[in-house]
Amino acid sequence: MATSSEHASRERRDSAFWQSSLRRAGLRVTRQRVAVLELLDASPHSSAERIFAAATPQRAELGSLTLQAVYGILDDLGRTGLVRRFDAPRTAARFETRIGDNHHHAVCDECGRIEDIDCAVGEAPCLVPASPSGFAVHTAEVVYRGVCADCATP
């Protein structure tokens, strides 16, 4: 499972990086998995549908990549910690390759734009509940909602 902050970088990674990451995670390296990781890395906060649509030009070399296959790949990548699932308000689940840190998200109520926000306070989990009721809290997911600069401009 990927737990280091190596994926927190905003630099785009190449195919060799993702192949190595898949092997370390114990997953078989396939063209479809590498393509999904590359597309998601290039376009963070994408839904499965958006990834599927972005893969259209590559379908000839990817074989039978279906929307269901994209969902399956994202599930595998999420279980092994190579991607993070983010459930944005009023929209389909989104996915990102920025892992290994405990960042949050800002969502524009007008256009749906999503931006990463670094951890609010200190290190993960950033926020500690007053009474965790026996839970060992490791992550706090915070969603800031408002209006982005583009939508706020008249």
PDB file of N, CA and C in Angstrom, residues 7 9-24 29 33-39 41-42 97:
ATOM      1  N   HIS A   7       3.756  10.609  -3.591  1.00  0.00           N
ATOM      2  CA  HIS A   7       2.719  10.935  -4.565  1.00  0.00           C
ATOM      3  C   HIS A   7       2.109  12.300  -4.304  1.00  0.00           C
ATOM      4  N   SER A   9       3.526  15.087  -4.552  1.00  0.00           N
ATOM      5  CA  SER A   9       4.116  16.060  -5.463  1.00  0.00           C
ATOM      6  C   SER A   9       3.129  16.438  -6.562  1.00  0.00           C
ATOM      7  N   ARG A  10       3.216  17.665  -7.049  1.00  0.00           N
ATOM      8  CA  ARG A  10       2.334  18.119  -8.117  1.00  0.00           C
ATOM      9  C   ARG A  10       2.962  17.878  -9.491  1.00  0.00           C
ATOM     10  N   GLU A  11       4.179  17.342  -9.540  1.00  0.00           N
ATOM     11  CA  GLU A  11       4.805  17.023 -10.821  1.00  0.00           C
ATOM     12  C   GLU A  11       4.094  15.838 -11.453  1.00  0.00           C
ATOM     13  N   ARG A  12       3.939  15.893 -12.786  1.00  0.00           N
ATOM     14  CA  ARG A  12       3.352  14.752 -13.480  1.00  0.00           C
ATOM     15  C   ARG A  12       4.370  13.634 -13.541  1.00  0.00           C
ATOM     16  N   ARG A  13       3.898  12.421 -13.297  1.00  0.00           N
ATOM     17  CA  ARG A  13       4.761  11.251 -13.324  1.00  0.00           C
ATOM     18  C   ARG A  13       4.636  10.544 -14.672  1.00  0.00           C
ATOM     19  N   ASP A  14       5.674   9.826 -15.063  1.00  0.00           N
ATOM     20  CA  ASP A  14       5.650   9.136 -16.345  1.00  0.00           C
ATOM     21  C   ASP A  14       5.194   7.693 -16.184  1.00  0.00           C
ATOM     22  N   SER A  15       5.101   7.024 -17.310  1.00  0.00           N
ATOM     23  CA  SER A  15       4.631   5.643 -17.353  1.00  0.00           C
ATOM     24  C   SER A  15       5.483   4.722 -16.478  1.00  0.00           C
ATOM     25  N   ALA A  16       6.794   4.915 -16.494  1.00  0.00           N
ATOM     26  CA  ALA A  16       7.692   4.078 -15.694  1.00  0.00           C
ATOM     27  C   ALA A  16       7.402   4.237 -14.199  1.00  0.00           C
ATOM     28  N   PHE A  17       7.115   5.446 -13.764  1.00  0.00           N
ATOM     29  CA  PHE A  17       6.768   5.690 -12.360  1.00  0.00           C
ATOM     30  C   PHE A  17       5.526   4.891 -11.979  1.00  0.00           C
ATOM     31  N   TRP A  18       4.489   4.960 -12.820  1.00  0.00           N
ATOM     32  CA  TRP A  18       3.239   4.268 -12.503  1.00  0.00           C
ATOM     33  C   TRP A  18       3.398   2.756 -12.585  1.00  0.00           C
ATOM     34  N   GLN A  19       4.206   2.271 -13.518  1.00  0.00           N
ATOM     35  CA  GLN A  19       4.449   0.826 -13.589  1.00  0.00           C
ATOM     36  C   GLN A  19       5.113   0.342 -12.310  1.00  0.00           C
ATOM     37  N   SER A  20       6.115   1.073 -11.853  1.00  0.00           N
ATOM     38  CA  SER A  20       6.805   0.729 -10.612  1.00  0.00           C
ATOM     39  C   SER A  20       5.850   0.801  -9.413  1.00  0.00           C
ATOM     40  N   SER A  21       5.003   1.817  -9.383  1.00  0.00           N
ATOM     41  CA  SER A  21       4.037   1.973  -8.292  1.00  0.00           C
ATOM     42  C   SER A  21       3.058   0.815  -8.259  1.00  0.00           C
ATOM     43  N   LEU A  22       2.591   0.386  -9.423  1.00  0.00           N
ATOM     44  CA  LEU A  22       1.677  -0.754  -9.487  1.00  0.00           C
ATOM     45  C   LEU A  22       2.345  -2.017  -8.959  1.00  0.00           C
ATOM     46  N   ARG A  23       3.581  -2.249  -9.351  1.00  0.00           N
ATOM     47  CA  ARG A  23       4.308  -3.437  -8.872  1.00  0.00           C
ATOM     48  C   ARG A  23       4.482  -3.403  -7.357  1.00  0.00           C
ATOM     49  N   ARG A  24       4.897  -2.235  -6.818  1.00  0.00           N
ATOM     50  CA  ARG A  24       5.070  -2.109  -5.365  1.00  0.00           C
ATOM     51  C   ARG A  24       3.768  -2.327  -4.610  1.00  0.00           C
ATOM     52  N   VAL A  29       0.763  -4.990 -13.762  1.00  0.00           N
ATOM     53  CA  VAL A  29       0.885  -3.811 -14.627  1.00  0.00           C
ATOM     54  C   VAL A  29       0.143  -4.103 -15.923  1.00  0.00           C
ATOM     55  N   ARG A  33      -4.461   0.090 -16.581  1.00  0.00           N
ATOM     56  CA  ARG A  33      -4.173   0.698 -15.277  1.00  0.00           C
ATOM     57  C   ARG A  33      -3.220   1.878 -15.415  1.00  0.00           C
ATOM     58  N   VAL A  34      -2.180   1.707 -16.209  1.00  0.00           N
ATOM     59  CA  VAL A  34      -1.216   2.793 -16.404  1.00  0.00           C
ATOM     60  C   VAL A  34      -1.907   3.986 -17.060  1.00  0.00           C
ATOM     61  N   ALA A  35      -2.757   3.733 -18.043  1.00  0.00           N
ATOM     62  CA  ALA A  35      -3.460   4.820 -18.727  1.00  0.00           C
ATOM     63  C   ALA A  35      -4.372   5.574 -17.757  1.00  0.00           C
ATOM     64  N   VAL A  36      -5.101   4.858 -16.905  1.00  0.00           N
ATOM     65  CA  VAL A  36      -5.986   5.510 -15.931  1.00  0.00           C
ATOM     66  C   VAL A  36      -5.158   6.369 -14.977  1.00  0.00           C
ATOM     67  N   LEU A  37      -4.026   5.854 -14.495  1.00  0.00           N
ATOM     68  CA  LEU A  37      -3.174   6.637 -13.595  1.00  0.00           C
ATOM     69  C   LEU A  37      -2.622   7.879 -14.287  1.00  0.00           C
ATOM     70  N   GLU A  38      -2.177   7.730 -15.530  1.00  0.00           N
ATOM     71  CA  GLU A  38      -1.641   8.879 -16.260  1.00  0.00           C
ATOM     72  C   GLU A  38      -2.723   9.933 -16.512  1.00  0.00           C
ATOM     73  N   LEU A  39      -3.911   9.494 -16.904  1.00  0.00           N
ATOM     74  CA  LEU A  39      -5.005  10.433 -17.153  1.00  0.00           C
ATOM     75  C   LEU A  39      -5.418  11.140 -15.869  1.00  0.00           C
ATOM     76  N   ASP A  41      -3.541  11.584 -13.198  1.00  0.00           N
ATOM     77  CA  ASP A  41      -2.441  12.447 -12.776  1.00  0.00           C
ATOM     78  C   ASP A  41      -2.459  13.773 -13.548  1.00  0.00           C
ATOM     79  N   ALA A  42      -2.833  13.696 -14.827  1.00  0.00           N
ATOM     80  CA  ALA A  42      -2.885  14.892 -15.667  1.00  0.00           C
ATOM     81  C   ALA A  42      -4.119  15.740 -15.378  1.00  0.00           C
ATOM     82  N   THR A  97      -4.494  11.396  -7.709  1.00  0.00           N
ATOM     83  CA  THR A  97      -3.257  10.678  -7.411  1.00  0.00           C
ATOM     84  C   THR A  97      -2.473  11.346  -6.293  1.00  0.00           C
TER      85      THR A  97
END
